[in-house]
PDB file of C-alpha atoms in Angstrom:
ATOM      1  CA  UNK V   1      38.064  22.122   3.669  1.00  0.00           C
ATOM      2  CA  UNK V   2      38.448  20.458   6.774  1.00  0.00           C
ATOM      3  CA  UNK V   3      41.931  18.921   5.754  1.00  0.00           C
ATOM      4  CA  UNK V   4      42.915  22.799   4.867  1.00  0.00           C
ATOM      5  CA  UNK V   5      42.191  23.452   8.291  1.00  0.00           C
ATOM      6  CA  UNK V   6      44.242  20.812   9.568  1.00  0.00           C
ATOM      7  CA  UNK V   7      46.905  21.347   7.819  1.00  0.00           C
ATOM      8  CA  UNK V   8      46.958  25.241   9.397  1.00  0.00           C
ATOM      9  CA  UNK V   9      45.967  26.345   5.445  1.00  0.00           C
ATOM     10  CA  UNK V  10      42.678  28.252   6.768  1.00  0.00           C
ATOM     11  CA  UNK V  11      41.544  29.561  10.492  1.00  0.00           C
ATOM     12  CA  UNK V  12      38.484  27.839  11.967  1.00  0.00           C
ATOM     13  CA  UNK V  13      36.752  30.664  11.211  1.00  0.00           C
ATOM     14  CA  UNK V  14      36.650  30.410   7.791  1.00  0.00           C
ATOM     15  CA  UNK V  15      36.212  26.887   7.923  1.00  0.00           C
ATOM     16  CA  UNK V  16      33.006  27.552   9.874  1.00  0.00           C
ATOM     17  CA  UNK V  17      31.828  29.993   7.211  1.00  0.00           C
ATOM     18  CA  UNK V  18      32.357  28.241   4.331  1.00  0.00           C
ATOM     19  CA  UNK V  19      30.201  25.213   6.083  1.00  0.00           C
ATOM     20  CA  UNK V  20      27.864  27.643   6.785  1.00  0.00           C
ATOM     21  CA  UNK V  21      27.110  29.112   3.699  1.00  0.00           C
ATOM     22  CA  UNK V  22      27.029  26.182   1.668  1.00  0.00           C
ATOM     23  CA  UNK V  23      24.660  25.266   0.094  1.00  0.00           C
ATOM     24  CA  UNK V  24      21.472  23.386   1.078  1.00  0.00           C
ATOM     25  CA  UNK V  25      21.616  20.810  -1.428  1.00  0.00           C
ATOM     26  CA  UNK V  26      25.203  20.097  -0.665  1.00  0.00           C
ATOM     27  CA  UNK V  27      26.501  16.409  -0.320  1.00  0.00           C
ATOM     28  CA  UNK V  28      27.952  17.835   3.061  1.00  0.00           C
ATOM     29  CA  UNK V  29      24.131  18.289   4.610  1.00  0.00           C
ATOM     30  CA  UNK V  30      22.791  14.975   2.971  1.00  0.00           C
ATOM     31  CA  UNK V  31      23.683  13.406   6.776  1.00  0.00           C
ATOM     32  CA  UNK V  32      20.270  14.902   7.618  1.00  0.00           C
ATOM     33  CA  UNK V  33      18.532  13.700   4.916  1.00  0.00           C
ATOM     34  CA  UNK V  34      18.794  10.050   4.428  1.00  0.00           C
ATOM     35  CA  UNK V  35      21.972  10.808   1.848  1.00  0.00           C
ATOM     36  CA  UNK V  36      19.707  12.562  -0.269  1.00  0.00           C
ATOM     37  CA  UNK V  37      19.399  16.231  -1.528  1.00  0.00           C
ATOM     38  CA  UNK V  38      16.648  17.715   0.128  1.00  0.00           C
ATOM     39  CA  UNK V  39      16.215  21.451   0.951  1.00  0.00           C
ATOM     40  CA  UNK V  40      13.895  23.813   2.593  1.00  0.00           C
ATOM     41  CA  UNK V  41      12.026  24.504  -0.412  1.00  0.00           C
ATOM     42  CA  UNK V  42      11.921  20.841  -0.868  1.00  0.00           C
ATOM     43  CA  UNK V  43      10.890  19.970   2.444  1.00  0.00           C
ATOM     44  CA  UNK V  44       7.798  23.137   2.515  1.00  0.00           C
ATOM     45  CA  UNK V  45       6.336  21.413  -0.802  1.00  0.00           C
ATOM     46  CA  UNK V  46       6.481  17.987   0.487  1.00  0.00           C
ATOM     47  CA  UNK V  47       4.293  19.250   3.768  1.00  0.00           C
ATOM     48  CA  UNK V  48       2.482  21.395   1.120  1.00  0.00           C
ATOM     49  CA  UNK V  49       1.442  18.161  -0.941  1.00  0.00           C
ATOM     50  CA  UNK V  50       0.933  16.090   1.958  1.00  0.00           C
ATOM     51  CA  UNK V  51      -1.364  18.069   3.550  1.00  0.00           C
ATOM     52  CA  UNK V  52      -3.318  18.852   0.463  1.00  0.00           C
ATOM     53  CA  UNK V  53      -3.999  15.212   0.117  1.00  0.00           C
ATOM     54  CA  UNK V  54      -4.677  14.930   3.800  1.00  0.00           C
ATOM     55  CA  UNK V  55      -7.405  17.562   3.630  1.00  0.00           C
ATOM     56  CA  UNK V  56      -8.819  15.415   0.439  1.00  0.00           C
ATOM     57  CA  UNK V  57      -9.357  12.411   2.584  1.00  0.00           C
ATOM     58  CA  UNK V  58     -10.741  13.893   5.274  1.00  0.00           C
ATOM     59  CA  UNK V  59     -13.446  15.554   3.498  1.00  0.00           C
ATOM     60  CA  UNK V  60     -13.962  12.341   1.569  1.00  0.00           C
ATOM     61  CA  UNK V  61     -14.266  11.078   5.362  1.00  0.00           C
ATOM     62  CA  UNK V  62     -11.233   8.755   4.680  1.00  0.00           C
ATOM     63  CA  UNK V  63      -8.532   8.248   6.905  1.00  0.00           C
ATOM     64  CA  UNK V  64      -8.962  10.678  10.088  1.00  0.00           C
ATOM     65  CA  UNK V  65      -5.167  10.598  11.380  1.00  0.00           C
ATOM     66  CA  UNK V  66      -3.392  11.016   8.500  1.00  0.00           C
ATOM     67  CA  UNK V  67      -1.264  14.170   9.757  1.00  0.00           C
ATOM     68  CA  UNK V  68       0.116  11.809  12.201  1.00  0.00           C
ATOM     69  CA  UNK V  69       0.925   9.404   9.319  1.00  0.00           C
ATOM     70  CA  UNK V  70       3.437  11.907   7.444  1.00  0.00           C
ATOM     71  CA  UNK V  71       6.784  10.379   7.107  1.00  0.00           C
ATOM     72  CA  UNK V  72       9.842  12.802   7.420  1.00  0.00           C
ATOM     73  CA  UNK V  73      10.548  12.827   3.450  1.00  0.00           C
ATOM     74  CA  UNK V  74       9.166  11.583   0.376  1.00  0.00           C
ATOM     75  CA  UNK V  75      10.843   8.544  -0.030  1.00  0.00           C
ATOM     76  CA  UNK V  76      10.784   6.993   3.751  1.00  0.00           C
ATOM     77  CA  UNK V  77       7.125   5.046   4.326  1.00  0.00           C
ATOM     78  CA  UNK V  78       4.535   6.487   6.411  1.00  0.00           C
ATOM     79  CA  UNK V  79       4.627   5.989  10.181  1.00  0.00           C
ATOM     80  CA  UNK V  80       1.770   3.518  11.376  1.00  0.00           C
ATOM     81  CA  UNK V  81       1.355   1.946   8.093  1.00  0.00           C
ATOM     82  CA  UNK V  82       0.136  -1.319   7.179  1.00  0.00           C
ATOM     83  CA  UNK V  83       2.882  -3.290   5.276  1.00  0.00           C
ATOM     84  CA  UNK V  84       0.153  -5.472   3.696  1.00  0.00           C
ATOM     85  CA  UNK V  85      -1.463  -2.178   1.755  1.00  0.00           C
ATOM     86  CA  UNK V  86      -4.837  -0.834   3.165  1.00  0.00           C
ATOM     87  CA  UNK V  87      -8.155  -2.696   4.430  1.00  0.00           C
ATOM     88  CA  UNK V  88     -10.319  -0.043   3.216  1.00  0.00           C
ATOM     89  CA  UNK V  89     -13.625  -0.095   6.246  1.00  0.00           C
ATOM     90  CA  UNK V  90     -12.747  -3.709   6.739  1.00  0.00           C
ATOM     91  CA  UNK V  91     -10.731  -4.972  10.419  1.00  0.00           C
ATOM     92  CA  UNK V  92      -7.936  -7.445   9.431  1.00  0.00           C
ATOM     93  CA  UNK V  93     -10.364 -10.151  10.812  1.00  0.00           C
ATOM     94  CA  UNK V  94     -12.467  -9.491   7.900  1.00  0.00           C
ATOM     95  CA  UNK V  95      -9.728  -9.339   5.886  1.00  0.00           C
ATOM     96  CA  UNK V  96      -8.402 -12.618   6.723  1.00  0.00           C
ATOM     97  CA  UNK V  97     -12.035 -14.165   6.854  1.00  0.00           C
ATOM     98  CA  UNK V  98     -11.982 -13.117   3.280  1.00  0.00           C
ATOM     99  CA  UNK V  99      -8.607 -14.540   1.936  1.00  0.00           C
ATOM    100  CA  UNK V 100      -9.826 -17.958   3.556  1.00  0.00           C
ATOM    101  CA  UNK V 101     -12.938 -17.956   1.654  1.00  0.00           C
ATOM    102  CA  UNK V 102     -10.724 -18.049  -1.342  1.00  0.00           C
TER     103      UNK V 102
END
């Protein structure tokens, strides 16, 4: 498209409506999602799930600031998380106490 425009084959504002209405799954919108299709629906039953299992810890009085946690899309990690996996109650002195005992 943009090489049709270029070469004088289409006005701009064509161009700009056939970017427009592609659509949201295109390979030309995957810039804004990691170079992955991801779309609105997509994104609304990711927060959806997330915060259905947020609500599930909280009233198993789990994590408290897991809404803050939520990472951008499914595949990225969470934000704040432990790279080591979770300590449960336990501090990562206790933790490490532990693994010495071993």
């Amino acid at each position: 498209m943009l090489a049709a425009y270029w070469r004088g084959e289409i006005t701009l504002r064509k161009l700009r409506v056939l970017i427009q209405y592609l659509p949201e799954d295109s390979p030309a919108r995957w810039q804004a999602t990691d170079g992955r299709p991801f779309t609105i629906r997509d994104a609304m039953m990711w927060r959806a799930l997330w915060s259905v299992a947020t609500v599930a810890q909280q009233l198993a009085g789990k994590d408290k600031n897991a809404f803050e946690n939520m990472p951008a899309y499914p595949w990225s990690k969470p934000l704040n998380q432990n790279t080591y996996g979770s300590f449960g109650d336990h501090t990562p002195e206790e933790v490490m106490d532990y693994l010495d005992s071993l």
